[in-house]
CSV table of N, CA and C in Angstrom, one decimal:
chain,number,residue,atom,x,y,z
A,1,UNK,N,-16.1,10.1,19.4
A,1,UNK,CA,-15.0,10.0,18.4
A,1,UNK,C,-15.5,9.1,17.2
A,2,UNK,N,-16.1,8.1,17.4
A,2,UNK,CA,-16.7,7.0,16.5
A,2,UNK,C,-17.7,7.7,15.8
A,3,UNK,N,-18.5,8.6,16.4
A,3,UNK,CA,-20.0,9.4,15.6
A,3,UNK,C,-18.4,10.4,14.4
A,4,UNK,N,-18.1,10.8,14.7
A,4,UNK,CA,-17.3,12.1,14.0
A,4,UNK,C,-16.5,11.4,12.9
A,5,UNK,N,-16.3,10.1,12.9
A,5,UNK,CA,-15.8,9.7,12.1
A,5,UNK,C,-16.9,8.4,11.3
A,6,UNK,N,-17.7,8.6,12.0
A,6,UNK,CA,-19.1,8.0,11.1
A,6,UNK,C,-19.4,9.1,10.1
A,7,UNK,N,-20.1,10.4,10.5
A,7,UNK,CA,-20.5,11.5,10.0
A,7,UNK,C,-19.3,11.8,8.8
A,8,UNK,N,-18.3,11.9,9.1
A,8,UNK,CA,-17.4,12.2,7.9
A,8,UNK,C,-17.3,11.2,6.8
A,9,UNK,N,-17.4,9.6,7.3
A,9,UNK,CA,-17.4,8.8,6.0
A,9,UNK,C,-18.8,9.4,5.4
A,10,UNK,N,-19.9,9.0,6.1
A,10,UNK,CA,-21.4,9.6,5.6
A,10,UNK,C,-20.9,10.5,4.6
A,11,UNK,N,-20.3,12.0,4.8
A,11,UNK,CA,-20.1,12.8,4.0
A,11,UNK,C,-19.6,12.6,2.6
A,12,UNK,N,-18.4,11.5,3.2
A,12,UNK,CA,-17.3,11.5,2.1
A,12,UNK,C,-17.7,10.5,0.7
A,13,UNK,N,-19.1,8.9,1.5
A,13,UNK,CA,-19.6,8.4,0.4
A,13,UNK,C,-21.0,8.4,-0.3
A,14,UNK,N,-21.1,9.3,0.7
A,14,UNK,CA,-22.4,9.4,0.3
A,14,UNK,C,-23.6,8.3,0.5
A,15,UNK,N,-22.6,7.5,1.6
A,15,UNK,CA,-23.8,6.3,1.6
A,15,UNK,C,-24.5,5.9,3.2
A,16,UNK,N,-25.5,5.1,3.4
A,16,UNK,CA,-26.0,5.0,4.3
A,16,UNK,C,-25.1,4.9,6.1
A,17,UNK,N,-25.4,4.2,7.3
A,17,UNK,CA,-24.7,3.6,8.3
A,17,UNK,C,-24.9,2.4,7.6
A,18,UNK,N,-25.9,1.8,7.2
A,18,UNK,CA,-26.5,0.3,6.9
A,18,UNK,C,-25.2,0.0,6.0
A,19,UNK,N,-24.9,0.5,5.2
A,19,UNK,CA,-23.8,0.6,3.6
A,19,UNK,C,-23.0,0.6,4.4
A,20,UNK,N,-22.5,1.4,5.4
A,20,UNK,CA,-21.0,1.3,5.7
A,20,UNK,C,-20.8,0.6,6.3
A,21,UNK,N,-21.4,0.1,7.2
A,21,UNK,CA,-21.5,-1.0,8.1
A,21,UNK,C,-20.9,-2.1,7.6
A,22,UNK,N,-21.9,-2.3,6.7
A,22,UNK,CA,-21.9,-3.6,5.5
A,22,UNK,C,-20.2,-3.6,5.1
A,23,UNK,N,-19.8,-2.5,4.0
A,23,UNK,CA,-18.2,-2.3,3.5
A,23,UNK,C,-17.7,-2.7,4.2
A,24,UNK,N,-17.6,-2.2,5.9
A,24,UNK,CA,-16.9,-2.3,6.8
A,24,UNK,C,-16.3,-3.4,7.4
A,25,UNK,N,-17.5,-4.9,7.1
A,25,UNK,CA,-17.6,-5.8,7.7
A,25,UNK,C,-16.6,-6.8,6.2
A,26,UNK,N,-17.3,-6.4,5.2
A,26,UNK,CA,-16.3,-7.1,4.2
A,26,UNK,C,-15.1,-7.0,4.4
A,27,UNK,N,-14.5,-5.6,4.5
A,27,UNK,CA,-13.5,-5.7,4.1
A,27,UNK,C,-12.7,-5.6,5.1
A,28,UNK,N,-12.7,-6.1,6.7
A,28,UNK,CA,-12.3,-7.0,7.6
A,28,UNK,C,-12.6,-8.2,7.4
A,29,UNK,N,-13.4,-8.6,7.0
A,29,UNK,CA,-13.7,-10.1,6.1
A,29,UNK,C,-12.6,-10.2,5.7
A,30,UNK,N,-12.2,-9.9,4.6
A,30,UNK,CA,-11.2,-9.8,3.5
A,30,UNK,C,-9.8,-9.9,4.5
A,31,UNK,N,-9.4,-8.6,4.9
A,31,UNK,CA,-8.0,-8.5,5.8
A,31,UNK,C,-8.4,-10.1,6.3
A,32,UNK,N,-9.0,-10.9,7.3
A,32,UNK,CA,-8.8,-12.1,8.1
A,32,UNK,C,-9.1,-13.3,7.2
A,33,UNK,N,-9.7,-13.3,6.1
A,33,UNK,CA,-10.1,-14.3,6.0
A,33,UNK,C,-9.1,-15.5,5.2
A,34,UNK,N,-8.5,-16.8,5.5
A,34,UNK,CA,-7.7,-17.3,5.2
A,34,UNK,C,-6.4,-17.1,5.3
A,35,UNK,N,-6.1,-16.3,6.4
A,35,UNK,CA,-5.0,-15.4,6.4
A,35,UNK,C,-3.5,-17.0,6.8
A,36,UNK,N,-4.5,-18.5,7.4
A,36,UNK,CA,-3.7,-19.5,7.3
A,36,UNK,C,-3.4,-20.0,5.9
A,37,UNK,N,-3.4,-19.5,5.0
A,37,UNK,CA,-3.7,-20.2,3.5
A,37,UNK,C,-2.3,-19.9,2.9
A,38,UNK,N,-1.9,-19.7,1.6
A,38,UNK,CA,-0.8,-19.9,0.9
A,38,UNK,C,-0.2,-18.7,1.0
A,39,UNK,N,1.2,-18.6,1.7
A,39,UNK,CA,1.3,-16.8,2.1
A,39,UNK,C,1.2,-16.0,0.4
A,40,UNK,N,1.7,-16.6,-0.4
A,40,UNK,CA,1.9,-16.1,-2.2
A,40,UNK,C,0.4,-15.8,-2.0
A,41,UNK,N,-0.4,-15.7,-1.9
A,41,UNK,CA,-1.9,-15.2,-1.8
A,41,UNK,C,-2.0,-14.3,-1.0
A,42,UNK,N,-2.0,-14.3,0.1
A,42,UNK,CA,-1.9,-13.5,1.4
A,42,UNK,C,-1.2,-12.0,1.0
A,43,UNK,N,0.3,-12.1,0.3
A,43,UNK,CA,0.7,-11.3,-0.3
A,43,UNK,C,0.2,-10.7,-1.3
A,44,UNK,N,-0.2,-11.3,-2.5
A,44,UNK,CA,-0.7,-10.6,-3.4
A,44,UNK,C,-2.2,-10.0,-2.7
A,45,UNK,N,-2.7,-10.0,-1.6
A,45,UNK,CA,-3.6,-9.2,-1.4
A,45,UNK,C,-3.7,-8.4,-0.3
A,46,UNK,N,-2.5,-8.2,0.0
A,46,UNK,CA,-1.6,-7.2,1.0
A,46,UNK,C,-1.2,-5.9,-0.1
A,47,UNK,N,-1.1,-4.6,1.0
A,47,UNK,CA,-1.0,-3.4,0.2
A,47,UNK,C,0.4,-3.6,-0.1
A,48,UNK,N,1.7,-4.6,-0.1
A,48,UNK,CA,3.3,-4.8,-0.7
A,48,UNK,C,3.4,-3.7,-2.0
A,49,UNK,N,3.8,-3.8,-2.1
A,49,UNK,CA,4.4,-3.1,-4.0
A,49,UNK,C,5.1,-3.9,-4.0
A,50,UNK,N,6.4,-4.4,-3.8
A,50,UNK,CA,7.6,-4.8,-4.2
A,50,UNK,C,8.7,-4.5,-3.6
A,51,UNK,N,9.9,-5.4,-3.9
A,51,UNK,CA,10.9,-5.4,-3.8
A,51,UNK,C,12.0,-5.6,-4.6
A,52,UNK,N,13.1,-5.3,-4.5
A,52,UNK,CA,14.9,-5.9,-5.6
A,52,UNK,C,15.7,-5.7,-4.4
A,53,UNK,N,16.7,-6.8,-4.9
A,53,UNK,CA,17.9,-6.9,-4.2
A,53,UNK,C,19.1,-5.9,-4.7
A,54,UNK,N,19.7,-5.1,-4.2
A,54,UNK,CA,20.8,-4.1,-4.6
A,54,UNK,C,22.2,-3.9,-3.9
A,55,UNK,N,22.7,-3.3,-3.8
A,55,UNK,CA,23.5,-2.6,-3.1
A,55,UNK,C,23.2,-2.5,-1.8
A,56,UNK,N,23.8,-2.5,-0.3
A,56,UNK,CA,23.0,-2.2,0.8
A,56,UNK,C,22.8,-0.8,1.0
A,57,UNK,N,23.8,0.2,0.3
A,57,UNK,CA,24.1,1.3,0.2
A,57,UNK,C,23.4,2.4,-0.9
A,58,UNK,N,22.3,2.0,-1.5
A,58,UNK,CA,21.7,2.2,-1.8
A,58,UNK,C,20.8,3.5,-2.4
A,59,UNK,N,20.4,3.8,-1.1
A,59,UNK,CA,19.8,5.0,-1.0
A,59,UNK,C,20.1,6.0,-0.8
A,60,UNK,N,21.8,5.5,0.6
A,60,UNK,CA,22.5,6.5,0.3
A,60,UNK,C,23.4,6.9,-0.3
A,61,UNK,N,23.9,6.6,-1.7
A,61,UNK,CA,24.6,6.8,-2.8
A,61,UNK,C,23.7,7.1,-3.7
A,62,UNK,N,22.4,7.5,-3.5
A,62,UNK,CA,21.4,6.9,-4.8
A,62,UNK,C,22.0,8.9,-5.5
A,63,UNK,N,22.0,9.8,-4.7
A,63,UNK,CA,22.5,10.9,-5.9
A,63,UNK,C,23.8,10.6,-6.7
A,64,UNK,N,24.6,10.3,-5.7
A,64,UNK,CA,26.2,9.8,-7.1
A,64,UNK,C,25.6,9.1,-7.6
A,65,UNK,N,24.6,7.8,-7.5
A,65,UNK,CA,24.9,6.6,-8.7
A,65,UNK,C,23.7,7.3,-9.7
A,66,UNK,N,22.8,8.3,-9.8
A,66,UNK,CA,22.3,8.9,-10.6
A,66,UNK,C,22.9,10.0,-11.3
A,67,UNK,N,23.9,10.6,-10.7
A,67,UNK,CA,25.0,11.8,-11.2
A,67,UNK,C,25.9,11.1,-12.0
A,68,UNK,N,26.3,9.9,-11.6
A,68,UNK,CA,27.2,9.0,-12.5
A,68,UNK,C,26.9,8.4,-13.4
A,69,UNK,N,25.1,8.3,-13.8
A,69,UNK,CA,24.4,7.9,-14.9
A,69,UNK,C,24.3,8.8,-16.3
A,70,UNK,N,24.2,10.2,-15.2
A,70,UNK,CA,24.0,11.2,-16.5
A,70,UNK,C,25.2,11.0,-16.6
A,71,UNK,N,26.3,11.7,-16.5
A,71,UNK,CA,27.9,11.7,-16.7
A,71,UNK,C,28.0,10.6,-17.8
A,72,UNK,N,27.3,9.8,-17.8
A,72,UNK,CA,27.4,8.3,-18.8
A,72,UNK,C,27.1,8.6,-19.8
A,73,UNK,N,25.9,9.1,-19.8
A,73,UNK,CA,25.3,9.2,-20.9
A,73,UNK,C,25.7,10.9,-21.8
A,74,UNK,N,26.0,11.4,-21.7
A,74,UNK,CA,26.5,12.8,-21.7
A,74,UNK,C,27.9,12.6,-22.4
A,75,UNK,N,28.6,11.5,-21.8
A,75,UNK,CA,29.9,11.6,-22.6
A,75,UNK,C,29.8,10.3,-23.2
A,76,UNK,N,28.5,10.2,-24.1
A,76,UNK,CA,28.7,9.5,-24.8
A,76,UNK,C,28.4,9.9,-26.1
């Protein structure tokens, strides 16, 4: 299973085992390294997007509270 998904990165970057190996190791580096350190760091180099505080209801009103946007704007 490991060769089949060696062979396909191979394909996909065009680069050596030696090269991937290498990437590979960084960027487990990366994921662990200081992971005790200032979480505001830790975060910002975490895959996060973001977050807002809202409504808890949210998502599921999100067509009315968008139907009731246009409706706003339309009768205005």
């Amino acid at each position: 299973m490991r060769q089949t998904k060696l062979s396909y990165l191979q394909g996909q970057t065009q680069q050596t085992l030696d090269e991937i190996v290498k990437h590979a190791i960084d960027l487990y580096y990366q994921r662990f390294h200081g992971q005790d350190s200032n979480p505001l760091a830790r975060l910002k180099q975490s895959a996060f997007i973001g977050s807002f505080k809202a409504e808890e209801n949210l998502a599921a009103n999100s067509k009315a509270t968008l139907h009731s946007l246009f409706q706003q704007q339309h009768d205005h």
